[in-house]
Coordinates of C-alpha atoms and ligand atoms in Angstrom, one line a residue:
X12 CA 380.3 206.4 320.2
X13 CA 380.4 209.8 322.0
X14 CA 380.5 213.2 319.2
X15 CA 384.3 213.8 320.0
X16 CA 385.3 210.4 318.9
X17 CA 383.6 210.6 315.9
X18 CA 385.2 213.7 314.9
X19 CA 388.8 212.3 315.9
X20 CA 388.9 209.2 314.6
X21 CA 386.6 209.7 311.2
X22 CA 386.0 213.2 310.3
X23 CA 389.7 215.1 311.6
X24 CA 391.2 212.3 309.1
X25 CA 389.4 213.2 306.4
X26 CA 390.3 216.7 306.9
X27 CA 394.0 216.0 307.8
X28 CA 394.3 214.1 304.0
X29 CA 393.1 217.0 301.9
X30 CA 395.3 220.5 302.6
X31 CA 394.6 223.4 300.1
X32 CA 396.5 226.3 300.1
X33 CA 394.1 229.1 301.1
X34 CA 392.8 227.4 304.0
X35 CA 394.7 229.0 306.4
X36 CA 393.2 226.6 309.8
X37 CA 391.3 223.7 309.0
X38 CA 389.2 221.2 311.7
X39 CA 390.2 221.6 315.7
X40 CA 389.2 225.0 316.1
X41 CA 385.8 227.0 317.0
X42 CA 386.1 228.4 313.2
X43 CA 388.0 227.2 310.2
X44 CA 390.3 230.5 308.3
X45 CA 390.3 231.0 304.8
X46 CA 392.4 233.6 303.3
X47 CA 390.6 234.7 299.7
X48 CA 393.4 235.8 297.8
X49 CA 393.1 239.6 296.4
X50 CA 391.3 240.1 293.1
X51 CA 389.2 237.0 293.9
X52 CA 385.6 236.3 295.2
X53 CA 384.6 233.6 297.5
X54 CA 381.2 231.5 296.3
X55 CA 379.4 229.9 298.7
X56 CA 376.4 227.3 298.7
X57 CA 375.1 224.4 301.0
X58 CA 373.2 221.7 300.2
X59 CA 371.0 219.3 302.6
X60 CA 370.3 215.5 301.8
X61 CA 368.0 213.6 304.0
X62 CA 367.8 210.3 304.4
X63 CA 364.5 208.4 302.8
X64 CA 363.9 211.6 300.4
X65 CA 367.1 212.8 298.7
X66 CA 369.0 209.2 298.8
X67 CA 367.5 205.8 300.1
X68 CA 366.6 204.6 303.2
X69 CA 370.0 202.1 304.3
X70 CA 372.0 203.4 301.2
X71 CA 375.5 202.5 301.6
X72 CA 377.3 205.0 303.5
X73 CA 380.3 205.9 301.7
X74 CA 377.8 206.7 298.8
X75 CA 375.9 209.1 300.8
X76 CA 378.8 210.6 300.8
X77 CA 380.1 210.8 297.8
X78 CA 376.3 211.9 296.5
X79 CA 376.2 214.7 299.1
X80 CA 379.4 215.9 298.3
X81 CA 378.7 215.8 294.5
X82 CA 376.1 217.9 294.7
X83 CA 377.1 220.3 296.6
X84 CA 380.6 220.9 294.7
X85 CA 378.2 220.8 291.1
X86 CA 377.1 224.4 292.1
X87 CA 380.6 225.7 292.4
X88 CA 380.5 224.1 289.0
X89 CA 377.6 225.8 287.7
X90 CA 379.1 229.5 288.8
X91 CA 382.7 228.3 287.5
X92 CA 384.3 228.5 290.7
X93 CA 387.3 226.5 291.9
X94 CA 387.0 224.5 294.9
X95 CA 388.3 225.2 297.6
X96 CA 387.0 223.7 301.4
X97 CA 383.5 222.5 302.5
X98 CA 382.0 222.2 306.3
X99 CA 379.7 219.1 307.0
X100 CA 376.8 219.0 309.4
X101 CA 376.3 215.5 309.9
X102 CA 373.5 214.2 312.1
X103 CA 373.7 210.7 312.9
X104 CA 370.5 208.4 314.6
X105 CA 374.4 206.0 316.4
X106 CA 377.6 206.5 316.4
X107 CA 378.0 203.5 314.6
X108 CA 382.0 202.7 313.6
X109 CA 380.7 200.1 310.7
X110 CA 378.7 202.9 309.0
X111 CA 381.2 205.7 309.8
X112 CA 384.2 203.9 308.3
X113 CA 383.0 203.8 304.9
X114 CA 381.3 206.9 305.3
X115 CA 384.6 208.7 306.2
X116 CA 386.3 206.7 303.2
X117 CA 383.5 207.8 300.8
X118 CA 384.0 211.2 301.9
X119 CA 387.7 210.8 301.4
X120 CA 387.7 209.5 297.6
X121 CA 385.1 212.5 296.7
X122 CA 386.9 214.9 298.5
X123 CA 390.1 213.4 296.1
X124 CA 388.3 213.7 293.3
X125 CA 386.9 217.2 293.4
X126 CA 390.1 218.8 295.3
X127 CA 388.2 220.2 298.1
X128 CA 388.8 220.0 301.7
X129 CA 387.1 219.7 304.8
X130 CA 387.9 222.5 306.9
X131 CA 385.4 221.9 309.9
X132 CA 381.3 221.1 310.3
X133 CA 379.0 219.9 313.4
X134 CA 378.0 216.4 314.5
X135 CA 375.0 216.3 316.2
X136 CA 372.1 212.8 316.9
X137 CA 368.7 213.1 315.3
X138 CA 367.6 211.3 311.6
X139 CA 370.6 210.9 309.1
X140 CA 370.7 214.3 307.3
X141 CA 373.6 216.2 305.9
X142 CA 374.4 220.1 304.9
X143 CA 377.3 220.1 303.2
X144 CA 378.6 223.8 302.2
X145 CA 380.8 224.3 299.8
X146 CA 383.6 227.4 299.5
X147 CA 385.0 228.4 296.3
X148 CA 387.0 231.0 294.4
X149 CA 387.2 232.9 291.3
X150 CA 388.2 236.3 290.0
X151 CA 386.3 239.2 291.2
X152 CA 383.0 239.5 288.7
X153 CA 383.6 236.2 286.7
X154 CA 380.9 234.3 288.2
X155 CA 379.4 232.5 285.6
X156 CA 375.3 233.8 286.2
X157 CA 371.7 232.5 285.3
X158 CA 370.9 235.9 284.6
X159 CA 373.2 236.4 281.1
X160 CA 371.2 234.6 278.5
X161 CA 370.6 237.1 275.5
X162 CA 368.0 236.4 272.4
X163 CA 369.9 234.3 270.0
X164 CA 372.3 232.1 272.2
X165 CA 372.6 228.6 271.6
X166 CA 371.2 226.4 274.7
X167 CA 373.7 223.8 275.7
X168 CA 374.6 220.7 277.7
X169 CA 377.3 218.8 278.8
X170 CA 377.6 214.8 278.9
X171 CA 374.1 213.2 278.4
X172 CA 370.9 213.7 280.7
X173 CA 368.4 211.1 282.4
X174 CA 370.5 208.6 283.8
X175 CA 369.9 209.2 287.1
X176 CA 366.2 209.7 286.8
X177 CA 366.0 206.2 285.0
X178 CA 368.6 204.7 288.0
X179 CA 365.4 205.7 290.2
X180 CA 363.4 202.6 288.7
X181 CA 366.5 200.8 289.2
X182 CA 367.7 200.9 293.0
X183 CA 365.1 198.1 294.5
X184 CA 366.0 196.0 291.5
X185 CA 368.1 192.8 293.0
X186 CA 369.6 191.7 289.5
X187 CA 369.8 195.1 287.4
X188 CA 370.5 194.0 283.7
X189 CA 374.0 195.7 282.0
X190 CA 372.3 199.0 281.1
X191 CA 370.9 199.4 284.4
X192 CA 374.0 199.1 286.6
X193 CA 375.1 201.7 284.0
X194 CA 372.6 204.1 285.1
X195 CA 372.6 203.5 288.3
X196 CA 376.6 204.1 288.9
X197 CA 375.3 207.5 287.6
X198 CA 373.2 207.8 290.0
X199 CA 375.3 206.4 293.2
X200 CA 378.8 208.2 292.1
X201 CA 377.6 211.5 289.8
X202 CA 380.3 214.0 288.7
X203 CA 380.4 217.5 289.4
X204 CA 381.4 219.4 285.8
X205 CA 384.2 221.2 287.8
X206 CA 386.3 221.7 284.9
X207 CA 383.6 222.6 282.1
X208 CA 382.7 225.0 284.3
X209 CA 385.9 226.3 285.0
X210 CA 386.2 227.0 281.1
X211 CA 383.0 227.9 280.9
X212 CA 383.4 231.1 283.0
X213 CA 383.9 234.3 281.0
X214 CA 382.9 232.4 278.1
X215 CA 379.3 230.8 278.2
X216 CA 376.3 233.9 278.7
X217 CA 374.5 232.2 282.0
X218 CA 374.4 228.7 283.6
X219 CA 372.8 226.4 286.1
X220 CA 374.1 222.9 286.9
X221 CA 371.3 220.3 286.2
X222 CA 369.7 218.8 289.9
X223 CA 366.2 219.3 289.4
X224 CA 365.8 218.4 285.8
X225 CA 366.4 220.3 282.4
X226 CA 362.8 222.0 282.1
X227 CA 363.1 223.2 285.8
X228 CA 366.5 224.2 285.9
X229 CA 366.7 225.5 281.8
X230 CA 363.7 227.7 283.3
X231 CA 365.9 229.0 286.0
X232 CA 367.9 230.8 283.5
X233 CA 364.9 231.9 281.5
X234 CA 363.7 233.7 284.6
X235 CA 366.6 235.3 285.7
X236 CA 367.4 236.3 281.9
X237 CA 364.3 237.3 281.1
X238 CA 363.9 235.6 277.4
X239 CA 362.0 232.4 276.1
X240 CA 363.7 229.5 274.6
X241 CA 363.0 227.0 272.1
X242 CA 364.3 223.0 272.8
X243 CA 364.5 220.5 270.1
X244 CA 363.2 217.2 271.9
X245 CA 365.3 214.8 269.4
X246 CA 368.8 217.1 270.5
X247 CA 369.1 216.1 274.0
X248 CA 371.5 213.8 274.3
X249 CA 370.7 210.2 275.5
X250 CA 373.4 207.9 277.4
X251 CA 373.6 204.3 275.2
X252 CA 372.5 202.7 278.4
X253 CA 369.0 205.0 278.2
X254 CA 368.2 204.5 274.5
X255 CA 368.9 200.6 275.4
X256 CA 366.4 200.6 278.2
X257 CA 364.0 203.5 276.9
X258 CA 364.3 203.8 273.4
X259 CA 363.8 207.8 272.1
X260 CA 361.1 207.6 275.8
X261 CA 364.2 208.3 277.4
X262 CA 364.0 211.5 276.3
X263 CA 360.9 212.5 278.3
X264 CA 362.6 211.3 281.6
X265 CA 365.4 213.3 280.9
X266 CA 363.0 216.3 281.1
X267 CA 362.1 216.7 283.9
X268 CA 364.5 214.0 286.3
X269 CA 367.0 214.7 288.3
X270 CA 370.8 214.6 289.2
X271 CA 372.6 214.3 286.1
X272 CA 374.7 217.4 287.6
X273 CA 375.6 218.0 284.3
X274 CA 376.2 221.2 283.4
X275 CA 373.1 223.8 281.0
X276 CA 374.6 226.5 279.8
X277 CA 374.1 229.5 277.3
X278 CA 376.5 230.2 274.5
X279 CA 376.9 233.1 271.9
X280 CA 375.0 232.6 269.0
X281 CA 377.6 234.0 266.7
X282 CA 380.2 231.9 267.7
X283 CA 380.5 227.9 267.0
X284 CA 379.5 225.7 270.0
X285 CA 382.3 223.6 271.3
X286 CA 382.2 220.1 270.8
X287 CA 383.6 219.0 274.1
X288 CA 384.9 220.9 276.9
X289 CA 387.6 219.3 279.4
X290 CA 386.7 215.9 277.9
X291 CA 383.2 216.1 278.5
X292 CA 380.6 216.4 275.2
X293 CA 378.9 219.5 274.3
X294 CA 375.4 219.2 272.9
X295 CA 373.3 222.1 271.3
X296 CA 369.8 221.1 271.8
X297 CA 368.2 224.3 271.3
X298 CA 368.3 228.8 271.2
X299 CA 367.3 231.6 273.3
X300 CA 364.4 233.6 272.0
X301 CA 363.3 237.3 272.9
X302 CA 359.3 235.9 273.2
X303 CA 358.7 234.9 277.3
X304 CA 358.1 231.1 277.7
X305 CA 359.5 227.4 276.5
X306 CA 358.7 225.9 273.5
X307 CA 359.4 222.3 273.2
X308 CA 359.8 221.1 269.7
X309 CA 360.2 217.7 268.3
X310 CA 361.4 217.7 264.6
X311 CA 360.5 221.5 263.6
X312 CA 356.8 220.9 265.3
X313 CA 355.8 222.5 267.9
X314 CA 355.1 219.5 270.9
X315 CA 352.9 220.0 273.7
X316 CA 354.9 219.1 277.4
X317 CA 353.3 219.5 281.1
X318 CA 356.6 221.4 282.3
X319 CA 357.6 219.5 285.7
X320 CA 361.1 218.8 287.5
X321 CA 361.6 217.7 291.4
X322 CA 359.8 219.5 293.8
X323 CA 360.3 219.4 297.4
X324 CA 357.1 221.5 298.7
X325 CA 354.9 220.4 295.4
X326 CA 355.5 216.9 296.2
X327 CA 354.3 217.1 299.7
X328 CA 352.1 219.9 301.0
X329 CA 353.0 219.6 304.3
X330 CA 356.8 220.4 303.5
X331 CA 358.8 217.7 304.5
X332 CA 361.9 219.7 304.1
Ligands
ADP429 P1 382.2 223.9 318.7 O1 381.5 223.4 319.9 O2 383.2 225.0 318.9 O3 381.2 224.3 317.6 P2 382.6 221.2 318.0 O4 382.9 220.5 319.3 O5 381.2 221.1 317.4 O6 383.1 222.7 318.1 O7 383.6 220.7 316.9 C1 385.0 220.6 317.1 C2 385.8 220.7 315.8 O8 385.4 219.6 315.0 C3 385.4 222.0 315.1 O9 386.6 222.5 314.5 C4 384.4 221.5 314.0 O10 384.5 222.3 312.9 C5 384.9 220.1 313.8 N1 383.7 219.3 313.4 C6 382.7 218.9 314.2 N2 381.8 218.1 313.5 C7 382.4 218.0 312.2 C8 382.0 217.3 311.0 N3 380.8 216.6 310.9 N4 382.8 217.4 310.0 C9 383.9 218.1 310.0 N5 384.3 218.7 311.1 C10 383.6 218.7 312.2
MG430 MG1 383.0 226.8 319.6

């Protein structure tokens, strides 16, 4: 199937389905047109997912594109912006119609889901890879930052973390039991915390949306904030699937795995941590302290950890990103 064929009959659809106001000229056209209305800031990210290291080798296509998406909208999260559009560079190895049809339909239902459209992108041949960037808006100096977390804030997070980490064990597994299939739909369909974050914003000190694992990404914000933080191991919250399949071990998964793409944020210490936000539960699990470092406890004592998380050049030396 030639490039332009592709585009017509799979990607322009996609496109067509979703209109936002703000985009002013979607796919067709050398560039796409947004208009950012006055007062408000545009965010921008992209994020790249290769084939055999960010999702498996044959993984079913309309869930490459629902992951890809996902991630890429769970930074707009992080900030609290609103979605808005995203462009997709999409390189194929065929133009095969029987992987693009439930690609594009994949594509469709996350695009649904996070009310974001695609306004334009590039389709070239080479391995299966794809950049998805992401626009988004919110008022002028809202953003919600890493860089805001002030001695004394409660650390928080939304929903519950290590699913997707333990779904990793999962995906060869030809008859997953219950518990399993729960993790792993974490895994194949995660959701973006569009709307925590949306709250969030003007509200929570600093945050970072959870892809490389709490310790890595919870460190993020301790660098850019400057502080030290103390965790308390038994806090982070466990799905009932993990605790069934990992008992309180879950916990150390949920460390340093990846792509909950729930939501870490920082939150006044004066004021009363939410319970939920937008549905989703709010969890304490531990407090910003002036002191540089983190300090994992587990019941008051202090617990010695190898800090780790997912990463793509200390995994392999050679960089295969
Ligand atoms: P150009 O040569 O001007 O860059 P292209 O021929 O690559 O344009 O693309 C034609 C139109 O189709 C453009 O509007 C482009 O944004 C859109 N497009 C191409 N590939 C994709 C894709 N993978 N997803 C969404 N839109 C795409
Ligand atoms: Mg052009």
């Amino acid at each position: 199937m030639r490039e332009f064929e592709i585009i017509a009959r799979f990607l322009m659809p996609v496109g067509e389905r979703r209109r936002r106001p703000g985009v002013i000229l979607g796919m067709g056209d050398d560039c796409a047109l947004i208009r950012v209305p006055e007062g408000q800031e545009l965010a921008v990210s992209i994020d790249t997912m290769v084939e055999g290291n960010h999702f498996p080798v044959a993984y079913p296509p309309d869930r490459v594109a629902w992951r890809a998406l996902a991630a890429a909208t769970s930074d707009l999260a992080a900030m609290g912006a609103e979605p808005l559009a995203f462009t997709l560079a999409l390189t194929l190895p065929h133009g095969d119609p029987a992987w693009l049809r439930p690609f594009a339909d994949g594509l469709s239902r996350a695009a649904g889901a996070f009310d974001i459209a695609l306004i334009g992108g590039d389709t070239t041949r080479g391995p299966l890879t794809l950049s998805v960037q992401v626009h988004g808006t919110l008022p002028a100096g809202s953003a919600l930052r890493r860089s805001g977390a002030r001695p004394g804030d409660s650390i928080c997070v939304t929903g519950t973390l290590g699913d997707a980490g333990e779904a990793l064990h999962w995906l060869e597994s030809a008859n997953p039991v219950p518990a399993a299939r729960q993790v792993l739909d974490r895994y194949h369909y995660p959701i973006p915390r569009i709307a925590a974050g949306l709250w969030l914003r003007g509200r929570a000190t600093a945050a970072i949306d959870l892809s490389d694992g709490l310790l890595a990404d919870l460190g993020h914000i301790l660098d850019a904030s400057r502080v030290g933080a103390v965790l308390e191991l038994t806090q982070v919250p466990l799905s009932e699937a993990l605790r069934e399949l990992r008992g309180e071990q879950g916990v150390e998964g949920a460390l340093v795995a990846g792509d909950d793409y729930e939501l870490c944020f920082t939150w006044p210490g004066d004021l009363k941590v939410p319970e939920d936000i937008a549905g989703v539960t709010v969890t304490r699990i531990g407090w910003i302290e002036k002191t540089p470092g983190l300090r994992l406890y587990r019941n008051g004592a202090l617990e010695a950890f190898k800090p780790g998380g997912y990463d793509h050049f200390g995994a392999d030396p050679e960089g295969a990103e």
